[in-house]
C-alpha cells in the first residue's frame, strides 16, 4: 500500500494476523485491506485456513496475534457461508422476521415480502424452510443478509452445491452490491471462473500469505508461468 | 436500548416456543419420561402401603430434573442445525439475551411438564395437597427459577457431543443437589403438612441458589456460548 | 518458560520435604499422641482423614481460582492447574470419604451417616467427577478449556449452599468431633497439625508434578507440527 492517501477509506484491515489452533499454526502474518466497492478473492488449497480467516474477519474469533481493524459497524456485515443459519421448522417469512428482530430492525410485513421477492422466494413465503432445496435455502440466507443493507459481504464458498440459477442470482446480487459501494470478500473454489470479477486476490498457501495483490497481476503470474512450461 | 432489549429476547423465546410446540416431541418426551418415572416409583411400595410425602416430593423433583435436561438439550440443539448459533454470535445482540431467553422458554416448558407430573403424583402416589395453591405454585416457581438458571447456563455445554443428554445429566445433577434438597423438603411440607420449622430457611436456600446462578450465568454465559 | 523452571525445581524439593514430614507425622500420630479412651487405636484414622478432607477441599478451591484466572488470562498453564487440582481433589476427597466411612462404622456402627461434612464432600466428589468427565468428552481443546473453566467456577460457588443445605437436611445436628476440634487434647492437636502440614507439602508436589506431566503431554501432542 504505497498510496497512503486512501488509508482512511477502508472497511476492514488486517495487519500481521497470525492464528494458531491449539498450538498448531494455521497461518501467519496475513495483511490485507478491504476497500469499499472492491472484490477480494480468497483462494488456497483445502485446510489452508480460508474459513478461519473469514471467521477472523467477521469478528467471530479473535486472531492469536496481529490486529483486525473494523471501520464499519459489525451489524452491517453480511456473512454467507456454507451454513445457512436457517431454521428448518420455520417458514421463509418467519425466518426473516426472526433475524430482523435479532438485529433490532423493525421491518414491516411488506418489507419482508419485498426481500423474499428479491431472491425469488415470494411464492414460498409461508412454506417451511425445511422443504427447501439447497439453492432455495441459500437464497433465503441471501435475503437474510440483504436486509442488513450490508457494507461488507463475507462469502465463504456460498455457491457450493447451488443450481446454476441460484448461482447466477448470487453473482448478480454481489455485483450489484459492489456497485453500491459494498465490499466483497469471497472464498472461492472455482478460482479461474471467478477471477474476472475480482479486484484483488489473496492466496493462502503453506501456512502463509503466498500472494496478495491485484487480480490482474495474479492472472499474469498464473498464466505466465503456465505458458513457460 | 430498553425496548430493543425486550424485542430481541422475545424474538428468541417466540421462535423457540413456536418450533418446539409445532414439532411436539420437544415437550412430549420430557412429559412422558416423567410420567413413567412416577408410575414406576409407585411400584416401590407394597400395595396398600402409603408413599411418604417426602418420597413423593423427591419423585416430583426427580422427574422435573430429567425434564430439565431434556428440555434444555432440545432448546440449545435448535441452534445446531444449519449453525444458527454462528448467526446469533454475529448479530449485535448481547449473548446474555440468549441465556435469558432460553431460561424463560425452559421455564414455560418445565411448568407445562410439571402440570402433568403433579396430578400423576396425586393419583399414583396417593398424595394430597395440604396447603393453598398459591404458596405451592410460588414454591415451585422459586425452585424452577434455580433449575432453569443452571439449565440455561450449562445446556449449551454439551452441544455437538454424541451423548449430550447423559453428559449434561452427569454435570448438572450434582450441582442441583442443594436446590433439590430444598424442593423436596418444601414439597414434603405441601404434601404431608408436616412442618420441620425450616420452611422459610429452605425457601432462602432456593432463593440464594437462584440468585447465585443467575449472577454467575450473566457473567459466564458468553464464555460458554461464544466458543466457536 | 518461567513457569516450567519453577515447577522443575519445586517438585523434588516439595516431594522430599513432604516425605520427611509425613514420616515425622507418623511419630506424632502413633507415639506422641495418646490413644483415645473410647475408640482406641481406631481413632488414629482421624489423623489421615482430616488432612485428606482439608486438602481435598483446598484443591477444589484451587480449581476455582485456576479456572477464574484461565478465563481472565487465557494462559494454558492455568487450565492444566485446574485439571491437576480437580484430579488431586477427587483422589483426596475420595480417600477422605473412605476413611470417614471406616470411622463411622467404628464410632457409630454404620458405614454412612448424614453428616453435613461427609455429605458435602460426597456431593463435591460427584460434581468434580462430572467436571473431569466433561474435560474428557469434548474434542475441541479450546472449547473444552473454556467450558470446564466455567464449570470449575460454578462448582465452587455451589459449595456454601451444598454445606448449608446438607446441614439443614438433618435438623438434629450430631456433634461429631465437637466444633473446630475443641474436644481434642493438646497432643492430639499437635499431631493433627503436623499431619496437615505434611499432607500439604505432598499435595503441592503432586499438583506440580501433574501440571508438568500435562504440559509435556500437550507438547508431545503438537510435536509433529513443529
XYZ file of C-alpha atoms in Angstrom:
683
model
C 0.000 0.000 0.000
C 2.210 2.819 -1.178
C -0.720 5.135 -1.595
C -1.403 6.249 1.949
C -3.985 8.844 0.927
C -6.562 6.042 0.716
C -5.734 4.738 4.154
C -8.766 6.308 5.766
C -11.006 4.790 3.160
C -11.320 1.159 4.147
C -13.857 -1.077 5.822
C -11.626 -3.735 7.255
C -7.899 -4.033 7.743
C -5.803 -6.980 8.898
C -2.252 -6.454 9.978
C 0.156 -9.237 10.835
C -2.680 -11.620 11.607
C -1.451 -14.983 12.807
C -3.623 -17.784 14.029
C -2.970 -20.934 15.966
C -5.420 -23.697 16.546
C -4.310 -25.229 19.838
C -0.591 -24.612 19.236
C -0.910 -25.679 15.597
C -0.122 -22.841 13.233
C -2.895 -22.179 10.724
C -1.303 -19.204 9.004
C 0.989 -16.370 9.903
C 1.358 -12.721 9.045
C -1.671 -12.048 6.860
C -2.020 -8.409 5.827
C -4.908 -7.057 3.834
C -7.144 -4.054 3.344
C -10.760 -4.222 2.230
C -11.901 -1.051 0.489
C -15.468 -0.053 -0.337
C -16.692 -1.320 -3.674
C -13.838 -3.788 -4.069
C -13.993 -7.523 -4.545
C -11.326 -9.628 -2.847
C -10.997 -13.256 -3.792
C -9.534 -15.570 -1.154
C -8.030 -18.719 -2.584
C -5.946 -21.590 -1.383
C -5.926 -25.371 -1.029
C -8.146 -27.196 1.451
C -7.051 -26.714 5.027
C -5.135 -23.538 4.253
C -7.271 -21.649 6.746
C -9.615 -19.777 4.409
C -12.629 -20.316 6.633
C -10.601 -19.413 9.722
C -9.561 -16.192 8.019
C -13.218 -15.412 7.235
C -14.160 -16.057 10.836
C -11.441 -13.679 11.976
C -12.592 -11.026 9.501
C -16.171 -11.340 10.675
C -15.067 -10.938 14.270
C -16.308 -14.387 15.248
C -12.926 -15.397 16.591
C -10.067 -13.184 17.720
C -6.749 -13.886 16.000
C -3.939 -15.400 18.078
C -1.756 -12.442 17.151
C -1.975 -9.374 14.959
C -4.581 -6.681 14.554
C -8.032 -6.552 12.995
C -9.479 -3.123 12.480
C -13.184 -2.747 11.760
C -14.218 0.630 10.390
C -17.856 -0.322 9.890
C -20.368 -1.497 12.427
C -20.355 -5.279 12.564
C -24.129 -5.491 12.187
C -23.571 -4.282 8.627
C -21.525 -7.377 7.816
C -23.238 -9.944 5.652
C -21.786 -13.346 6.433
C -22.810 -16.014 3.970
C -21.182 -19.369 4.400
C -21.814 -22.990 3.785
C -24.220 -22.950 6.736
C -27.401 -21.024 6.070
C -28.460 -20.145 9.668
C -31.976 -21.030 8.563
C -34.396 -22.747 10.951
C -35.939 -25.683 9.130
C -39.089 -25.654 11.240
C -39.990 -22.055 10.422
C -41.456 -20.652 7.238
C -39.321 -18.484 4.985
C -41.133 -15.398 6.213
C -40.777 -16.357 9.883
C -37.058 -16.912 9.391
C -36.688 -13.389 8.047
C -38.869 -11.997 10.817
C -36.714 -13.706 13.404
C -33.425 -12.427 12.082
C -34.671 -8.887 11.585
C -35.861 -8.977 15.200
C -32.495 -10.221 16.422
C -30.769 -7.384 14.600
C -33.250 -4.951 16.085
C -34.646 -3.922 12.704
C -38.305 -3.025 12.663
C -39.287 -4.193 9.219
C -42.886 -4.346 8.086
C -44.551 -7.378 6.594
C -44.325 -5.681 3.224
C -40.591 -5.120 3.552
C -40.046 -8.752 4.471
C -42.002 -9.896 1.438
C -40.060 -7.476 -0.731
C -36.822 -9.091 0.413
C -38.201 -12.519 -0.456
C -39.220 -11.182 -3.844
C -35.670 -10.006 -4.491
C -34.374 -13.553 -4.155
C -37.310 -15.097 -5.985
C -38.943 -16.757 -2.993
C -42.078 -14.660 -2.611
C -44.272 -17.531 -3.703
C -42.774 -19.698 -0.950
C -43.086 -17.155 1.859
C -45.267 -19.427 4.005
C -43.529 -22.648 3.090
C -41.389 -24.331 5.737
C -37.698 -23.763 5.083
C -37.055 -27.426 5.820
C -38.687 -28.312 2.499
C -36.391 -26.007 0.543
C -33.673 -27.184 -1.778
C -30.087 -26.176 -1.077
C -30.364 -23.377 -3.612
C -33.571 -22.014 -2.094
C -32.128 -22.130 1.426
C -29.074 -20.231 0.288
C -31.304 -17.658 -1.405
C -33.285 -17.255 1.782
C -29.994 -16.781 3.563
C -29.149 -14.139 0.979
C -32.387 -12.318 1.783
C -31.429 -12.567 5.457
C -28.196 -10.681 4.875
C -29.616 -8.212 2.338
C -31.971 -6.780 4.929
C -28.936 -5.588 6.889
C -28.063 -3.264 3.970
C -24.533 -4.595 4.257
C -21.331 -2.664 3.654
C -19.273 -5.854 3.601
C -20.158 -9.264 2.227
C -18.139 -12.135 3.646
C -18.833 -15.054 1.365
C -17.370 -18.393 2.344
C -17.977 -20.636 -0.677
C -21.683 -19.845 -0.693
C -22.044 -21.182 -4.232
C -21.094 -24.735 -3.288
C -23.843 -27.136 -4.242
C -26.036 -24.484 -5.838
C -28.035 -24.847 -9.019
C -26.981 -22.566 -11.914
C -29.948 -20.209 -11.457
C -29.168 -19.626 -7.792
C -25.508 -19.178 -8.579
C -26.328 -16.548 -11.191
C -28.590 -14.760 -8.735
C -25.806 -14.768 -6.191
C -23.339 -13.275 -8.653
C -25.902 -10.721 -9.729
C -26.569 -9.580 -6.187
C -22.871 -9.489 -5.419
C -22.105 -7.350 -8.458
C -24.978 -5.049 -7.572
C -23.678 -4.813 -4.037
C -20.214 -3.892 -5.219
C -21.766 -1.299 -7.499
C -23.489 0.253 -4.486
C -20.163 0.571 -2.709
C -20.275 -2.561 -0.586
C -17.051 -4.523 -0.360
C -16.929 -8.225 -1.004
C -14.582 -10.851 0.329
C -15.132 -14.093 -1.429
C -13.689 -17.521 -0.741
C -13.915 -19.401 -3.983
C -13.293 -22.929 -5.133
C -13.797 -22.071 -8.753
C -10.945 -19.608 -8.873
C -10.486 -19.424 -12.625
C -14.155 -18.676 -13.262
C -14.418 -16.041 -10.584
C -11.113 -14.334 -11.220
C -12.677 -11.988 -13.757
C -14.983 -10.491 -11.144
C -12.268 -9.836 -8.595
C -10.159 -6.746 -7.997
C -7.699 -8.365 -5.681
C -6.604 -11.865 -4.817
C -5.301 -13.300 -1.568
C -3.715 -16.729 -1.810
C -3.220 -18.702 1.374
C -0.709 -21.469 0.957
C 1.997 -23.066 3.077
C 0.639 -21.517 6.287
C 1.192 -18.016 4.982
C 0.007 -15.356 2.588
C 1.526 -16.675 -0.650
C 0.104 -13.906 -2.821
C -1.733 -10.675 -2.197
C -2.268 -8.148 -4.914
C -4.273 -7.167 -7.961
C -6.226 -9.874 -9.707
C -4.623 -8.816 -12.973
C -1.157 -9.491 -11.616
C -2.262 -12.792 -10.243
C -3.678 -13.815 -13.610
C -0.463 -12.863 -15.332
C 1.529 -14.802 -12.801
C -0.737 -17.813 -13.136
C -0.845 -17.952 -16.899
C 2.612 -16.507 -17.423
C 4.235 -19.386 -15.592
C 1.968 -21.967 -17.144
C 2.994 -20.775 -20.650
C 6.643 -21.286 -19.904
C 6.119 -24.917 -19.037
C -31.817 0.090 24.253
C -34.681 -0.745 26.601
C -37.430 -1.635 24.163
C -34.867 -3.125 21.791
C -33.713 -5.474 24.512
C -37.214 -6.767 25.028
C -37.837 -7.316 21.359
C -34.697 -9.342 20.763
C -35.121 -11.553 23.747
C -38.790 -12.120 22.976
C -37.887 -12.928 19.377
C -35.833 -15.897 20.553
C -38.440 -17.086 23.027
C -41.210 -16.757 20.490
C -39.198 -18.659 17.881
C -38.209 -21.459 20.283
C -41.737 -21.960 21.587
C -43.097 -21.984 18.069
C -40.593 -24.590 16.915
C -40.958 -26.838 19.957
C -44.728 -26.729 20.201
C -45.126 -27.228 16.458
C -42.876 -30.258 16.495
C -44.271 -31.570 19.769
C -41.552 -34.058 20.588
C -39.581 -31.443 22.500
C -42.279 -31.353 25.158
C -43.878 -34.780 24.790
C -40.630 -36.608 25.587
C -39.935 -34.968 28.956
C -43.587 -35.275 29.988
C -43.698 -38.965 29.096
C -40.405 -39.719 30.803
C -41.550 -38.002 33.971
C -44.898 -39.791 33.995
C -43.189 -43.152 33.535
C -40.845 -42.312 36.393
C -43.755 -41.516 38.701
C -45.589 -44.677 37.712
C -42.552 -46.927 38.180
C -41.868 -45.385 41.542
C -45.400 -46.205 42.642
C -44.306 -49.862 42.439
C -41.697 -49.339 45.143
C -44.204 -49.723 47.959
C -46.318 -52.810 48.615
C -49.946 -52.446 47.577
C -51.929 -50.775 50.314
C -48.933 -49.056 51.876
C -48.664 -45.308 51.780
C -45.896 -43.448 49.998
C -44.410 -40.847 52.311
C -44.838 -37.210 51.419
C -41.070 -36.773 51.220
C -40.709 -39.690 48.801
C -43.470 -38.252 46.625
C -41.791 -34.847 46.620
C -38.482 -36.485 45.691
C -40.065 -38.197 42.706
C -41.706 -34.963 41.638
C -38.387 -33.116 41.578
C -36.522 -36.029 40.071
C -38.990 -36.120 37.189
C -38.559 -32.363 36.876
C -34.770 -32.756 36.722
C -34.982 -35.271 33.901
C -37.379 -32.962 32.108
C -34.932 -30.108 32.661
C -32.099 -31.958 30.962
C -34.258 -32.948 28.005
C -35.819 -29.510 27.629
C -32.522 -27.626 27.606
C -30.873 -30.090 25.297
C -33.725 -29.562 22.860
C -33.626 -25.787 23.293
C -29.927 -25.499 22.553
C -29.929 -28.091 19.799
C -32.321 -25.872 17.813
C -29.380 -23.619 17.009
C -27.126 -26.506 15.984
C -28.807 -27.443 12.702
C -27.563 -25.083 9.998
C -25.307 -23.482 12.610
C -27.726 -20.739 13.515
C -25.633 -20.239 16.644
C -22.989 -18.636 14.452
C -25.673 -16.286 13.194
C -26.514 -15.292 16.751
C -22.833 -14.774 17.543
C -22.511 -12.495 14.509
C -25.536 -10.447 15.460
C -25.138 -7.366 17.644
C -27.300 -8.961 20.360
C -25.573 -9.413 23.742
C -25.239 -13.135 24.442
C -26.885 -12.792 27.834
C -30.149 -12.375 25.951
C -29.717 -15.899 24.657
C -29.318 -17.172 28.217
C -32.327 -15.197 29.414
C -34.495 -16.216 26.505
C -33.665 -19.909 26.798
C -34.233 -19.726 30.559
C -37.694 -18.224 30.083
C -38.632 -20.711 27.365
C -37.272 -23.516 29.527
C -39.350 -22.303 32.466
C -42.518 -22.303 30.388
C -41.856 -25.832 29.131
C -40.875 -27.064 32.582
C -44.076 -25.684 34.109
C -46.008 -27.373 31.353
C -44.345 -30.689 32.197
C -44.952 -30.202 35.921
C -48.584 -29.523 35.160
C -48.744 -33.192 34.130
C -46.455 -34.540 36.859
C -48.478 -33.066 39.675
C -51.740 -34.950 39.083
C -49.721 -38.106 38.434
C -48.146 -37.778 41.884
C -51.603 -37.272 43.412
C -53.047 -40.292 41.612
C -50.223 -42.848 41.575
C -48.555 -41.984 44.854
C -51.738 -41.246 46.792
C -50.870 -37.734 47.875
C -52.995 -34.702 48.507
C -52.162 -31.043 48.649
C -52.382 -29.862 52.253
C -51.785 -26.157 51.743
C -53.060 -23.426 49.492
C -52.479 -23.469 45.772
C -50.741 -20.148 45.680
C -47.997 -20.993 48.157
C -47.446 -24.269 46.318
C -47.205 -22.536 42.960
C -44.907 -19.883 44.396
C -42.578 -22.529 45.790
C -42.496 -24.452 42.531
C -41.651 -21.233 40.683
C -38.909 -20.400 43.179
C -37.224 -23.779 42.751
C -37.797 -23.761 38.983
C -36.020 -20.415 38.780
C -32.829 -22.000 40.090
C -33.281 -25.022 37.845
C -33.638 -23.043 34.637
C -30.803 -20.676 35.602
C -28.441 -23.653 35.754
C -30.067 -25.435 32.816
C -29.748 -22.427 30.564
C -26.144 -21.779 31.607
C -24.943 -25.329 31.109
C -27.402 -26.591 28.479
C -25.215 -25.211 25.710
C -22.223 -27.028 27.122
C -22.904 -30.489 25.826
C -23.968 -29.438 22.313
C -22.140 -31.152 19.498
C -21.373 -34.118 21.713
C -22.665 -37.548 20.785
C -24.050 -38.397 24.226
C -25.252 -34.939 25.155
C -28.150 -35.975 27.405
C -26.035 -38.223 29.593
C -23.135 -35.764 29.671
C -25.439 -32.949 30.723
C -27.070 -35.102 33.417
C -23.740 -36.072 34.921
C -22.667 -32.442 35.071
C -25.939 -30.847 36.162
C -27.455 -33.261 38.687
C -24.815 -32.965 41.427
C -24.842 -29.176 41.058
C -28.565 -29.144 41.700
C -28.380 -31.033 45.000
C -28.886 -28.084 47.380
C -31.836 -26.874 45.348
C -33.329 -30.363 45.218
C -32.994 -30.794 48.961
C -34.870 -27.520 49.375
C -37.500 -28.535 46.830
C -38.010 -31.942 48.417
C -38.351 -30.569 51.940
C -40.787 -27.888 50.862
C -42.703 -30.361 48.716
C -42.923 -32.766 51.635
C -44.454 -29.970 53.622
C -47.062 -29.321 50.968
C -47.973 -32.978 50.504
C -47.726 -34.128 54.105
C -48.428 -30.973 56.024
C -45.508 -31.679 58.350
C -43.511 -28.568 59.133
C -39.974 -29.076 60.348
C -39.742 -25.400 61.206
C -37.230 -24.763 58.436
C -39.627 -23.902 55.652
C -38.549 -20.289 55.279
C -34.891 -21.309 55.591
C -35.361 -23.785 52.740
C -37.010 -21.077 50.681
C -33.958 -18.971 51.481
C -31.657 -21.694 50.145
C -33.683 -21.928 46.944
C -33.626 -18.161 46.585
C -29.881 -17.977 47.211
C -29.322 -20.752 44.671
C -31.347 -18.919 42.028
C -29.527 -15.658 42.716
C -26.040 -17.174 42.703
C -26.564 -18.993 39.440
C -28.347 -16.110 37.771
C -25.423 -13.868 38.646
C -22.895 -16.464 37.549
C -24.742 -17.038 34.282
C -24.862 -13.343 33.397
C -21.085 -13.175 33.735
C -20.127 -16.633 32.481
C -22.663 -17.486 29.767
C -20.788 -15.664 26.974
C -17.783 -17.899 27.667
C -19.935 -20.987 27.184
C -21.778 -19.822 24.107
C -19.028 -17.861 22.398
C -16.678 -20.790 21.995
C -16.600 -21.257 18.279
C 9.136 -20.882 30.131
C 9.486 -19.325 33.559
C 6.671 -21.480 34.915
C 8.194 -24.763 33.934
C 11.547 -23.900 35.517
C 9.880 -23.075 38.772
C 7.951 -26.306 38.550
C 11.025 -28.377 37.738
C 12.971 -27.244 40.782
C 9.914 -27.190 43.033
C 8.781 -30.765 42.556
C 11.768 -32.666 44.005
C 12.116 -30.222 46.882
C 8.461 -30.442 47.834
C 8.325 -34.193 47.388
C 11.354 -34.792 49.647
C 10.088 -32.357 52.262
C 6.631 -33.901 52.101
C 8.029 -37.408 52.514
C 10.127 -36.419 55.511
C 7.241 -34.536 57.079
C 4.928 -37.487 56.581
C 7.462 -39.753 58.278
C 7.706 -37.306 61.147
C 3.922 -37.180 61.315
C 3.867 -40.948 61.927
C 5.891 -40.397 65.078
C 3.399 -37.805 66.272
C 0.415 -39.965 65.355
C 1.483 -43.292 66.819
C 3.847 -42.385 69.676
C 3.429 -38.767 70.704
C -0.374 -38.517 70.700
C -2.188 -40.590 73.353
C -4.551 -43.402 72.421
C -8.106 -42.190 72.642
C -10.055 -43.646 75.581
C -13.294 -44.899 73.996
C -12.288 -45.640 70.385
C -8.777 -46.883 70.948
C -6.331 -47.183 68.067
C -9.105 -46.683 65.506
C -9.200 -43.007 66.387
C -5.835 -42.712 64.569
C -7.778 -42.762 61.279
C -8.676 -39.222 62.137
C -5.078 -38.082 61.516
C -5.381 -39.256 57.924
C -8.997 -38.401 57.375
C -8.810 -34.742 58.384
C -5.753 -33.719 56.275
C -7.147 -35.533 53.244
C -10.520 -33.833 53.589
C -8.842 -30.477 54.099
C -6.510 -30.646 51.159
C -9.225 -32.156 49.017
C -11.393 -29.121 49.625
C -8.458 -26.763 49.127
C -7.703 -28.489 45.810
C -11.287 -27.849 44.741
C -10.819 -24.227 45.720
C -7.729 -24.193 43.520
C -9.809 -25.443 40.591
C -11.982 -22.388 41.134
C -9.030 -19.973 41.299
C -7.250 -21.522 38.326
C -10.457 -21.528 36.256
C -11.075 -17.881 37.040
C -7.502 -16.972 36.139
C -7.739 -19.013 32.966
C -10.815 -17.122 31.764
C -9.090 -13.817 32.501
C -5.592 -14.532 31.192
C -6.238 -17.451 28.807
C -2.936 -18.989 29.856
C -2.960 -22.714 29.328
C -0.922 -23.356 32.471
C -3.971 -22.260 34.480
C -6.100 -24.794 32.668
C -3.596 -27.529 33.457
C -3.511 -26.452 37.083
C -7.302 -26.664 37.202
C -7.248 -30.195 35.842
C -4.457 -31.281 38.185
C -6.231 -29.772 41.173
C -9.532 -31.434 40.248
C -7.846 -34.821 39.972
C -5.976 -34.400 43.234
C -9.085 -33.122 44.968
C -11.085 -36.048 43.681
C -8.491 -38.536 44.913
C -8.128 -36.908 48.337
C -11.813 -36.408 48.956
C -12.410 -39.992 47.831
C -9.888 -41.203 50.401
C -11.412 -38.874 52.980
C -14.812 -40.434 52.285
C -13.409 -43.945 52.632
C -11.637 -43.166 55.897
C -14.703 -41.289 57.127
C -16.812 -44.311 56.383
C -14.432 -46.527 58.370
C -14.641 -44.079 61.227
C -18.414 -44.059 61.101
C -18.504 -47.861 61.212
C -16.236 -47.917 64.246
C -17.799 -44.992 66.083
C -21.499 -45.252 65.282
C -21.703 -48.752 63.819
C -22.874 -47.545 60.416
C -20.979 -47.130 57.157
C -22.741 -43.951 56.199
C -24.462 -41.261 58.150
C -25.889 -37.972 57.012
C -23.183 -35.794 58.479
C -23.116 -32.427 56.717
C -19.371 -32.545 56.230
C -19.411 -36.060 54.821
C -22.403 -35.302 52.596
C -20.840 -32.099 51.325
C -17.654 -33.992 50.495
C -19.630 -36.662 48.666
C -21.583 -34.118 46.624
C -18.388 -32.264 45.787
C -16.871 -35.564 44.733
C -19.753 -36.082 42.295
C -19.515 -32.536 40.944
C -15.793 -32.759 40.241
C -16.125 -36.254 38.813
C -18.606 -34.683 36.377
C -16.081 -31.924 35.732
C -13.434 -34.458 34.722
C -15.943 -36.355 32.574
C -16.693 -33.098 30.757
C -12.997 -32.481 30.148
C -12.713 -35.952 28.673
C -15.668 -35.746 26.372
C -15.144 -32.536 24.395
C -12.818 -32.936 21.439
C -12.116 -29.311 20.594
C -9.444 -28.377 23.154
C -10.158 -24.647 23.071
C -13.837 -25.189 23.682
C -13.129 -27.775 26.366
C -10.908 -25.371 28.300
C -13.423 -22.545 28.315
C -16.360 -24.786 29.233
C -14.529 -26.581 32.016
C -13.345 -23.251 33.411
C -16.955 -22.112 33.623
C -17.935 -25.346 35.336
C -14.922 -25.093 37.662
C -16.171 -21.698 38.794
C -19.851 -22.507 39.325
C -18.968 -25.782 41.032
C -17.194 -23.957 43.815
C -19.777 -21.193 44.112
C -22.111 -24.032 44.989
C -20.099 -25.272 47.991
C -21.602 -23.000 50.680
C -25.113 -23.850 49.517
C -24.335 -27.554 49.496
C -22.969 -27.361 53.016
C -25.842 -25.265 54.349
C -28.494 -27.483 52.828
C -26.735 -30.645 53.954
C -26.692 -29.285 57.499
C -30.335 -28.281 57.403
C -31.400 -31.589 55.912
C -30.807 -33.211 59.237
C -32.166 -30.777 61.741
C -30.698 -32.651 64.722
C -27.014 -31.784 64.455
C -24.879 -34.713 65.519
C -21.882 -33.443 67.436
C -19.273 -35.420 65.577
C -15.930 -34.057 66.629
C -17.289 -31.180 68.585
C -16.910 -27.912 66.752
C -13.487 -26.988 65.418
C -11.643 -29.778 67.213
C -12.346 -28.200 70.591
C -12.625 -31.617 72.217
C -9.087 -32.638 71.303
C -6.240 -32.989 73.749
C -3.233 -30.725 73.042
C -1.009 -33.660 71.989
C -3.640 -34.814 69.538
C -3.952 -31.279 68.233
C -0.209 -31.167 67.574
C -0.340 -34.484 65.728
C -3.224 -33.197 63.588
C -1.339 -30.026 62.722
C 1.808 -31.923 61.769
C -0.234 -34.277 59.595
C -1.974 -31.394 57.859
C 1.343 -29.701 57.125
C 2.889 -32.932 55.812
C -0.037 -33.654 53.520
C 0.066 -30.045 52.352
C 3.628 -30.411 51.109
C 2.729 -33.670 49.447
C -0.339 -32.132 47.793
C 1.762 -29.314 46.369
C 4.287 -31.810 45.000
C 1.590 -33.971 43.399
C -0.134 -30.931 41.894
C 3.012 -29.529 40.331
C 4.070 -32.937 39.114
C 0.735 -33.411 37.387
C 0.843 -29.923 35.875
C 4.248 -30.664 34.411
C 3.060 -34.027 33.130
C 0.086 -32.396 31.395
C 2.364 -29.758 29.912
C 4.666 -32.428 28.474
C 1.678 -34.359 27.171
C 0.467 -31.270 25.292
C 3.914 -30.716 23.871
C 4.190 -34.265 22.617
C 0.779 -33.979 21.007
C 1.840 -30.940 18.992
C 5.376 -32.136 18.367
C 4.701 -33.362 14.870
C 3.801 -29.879 13.719
C 6.969 -28.150 14.825
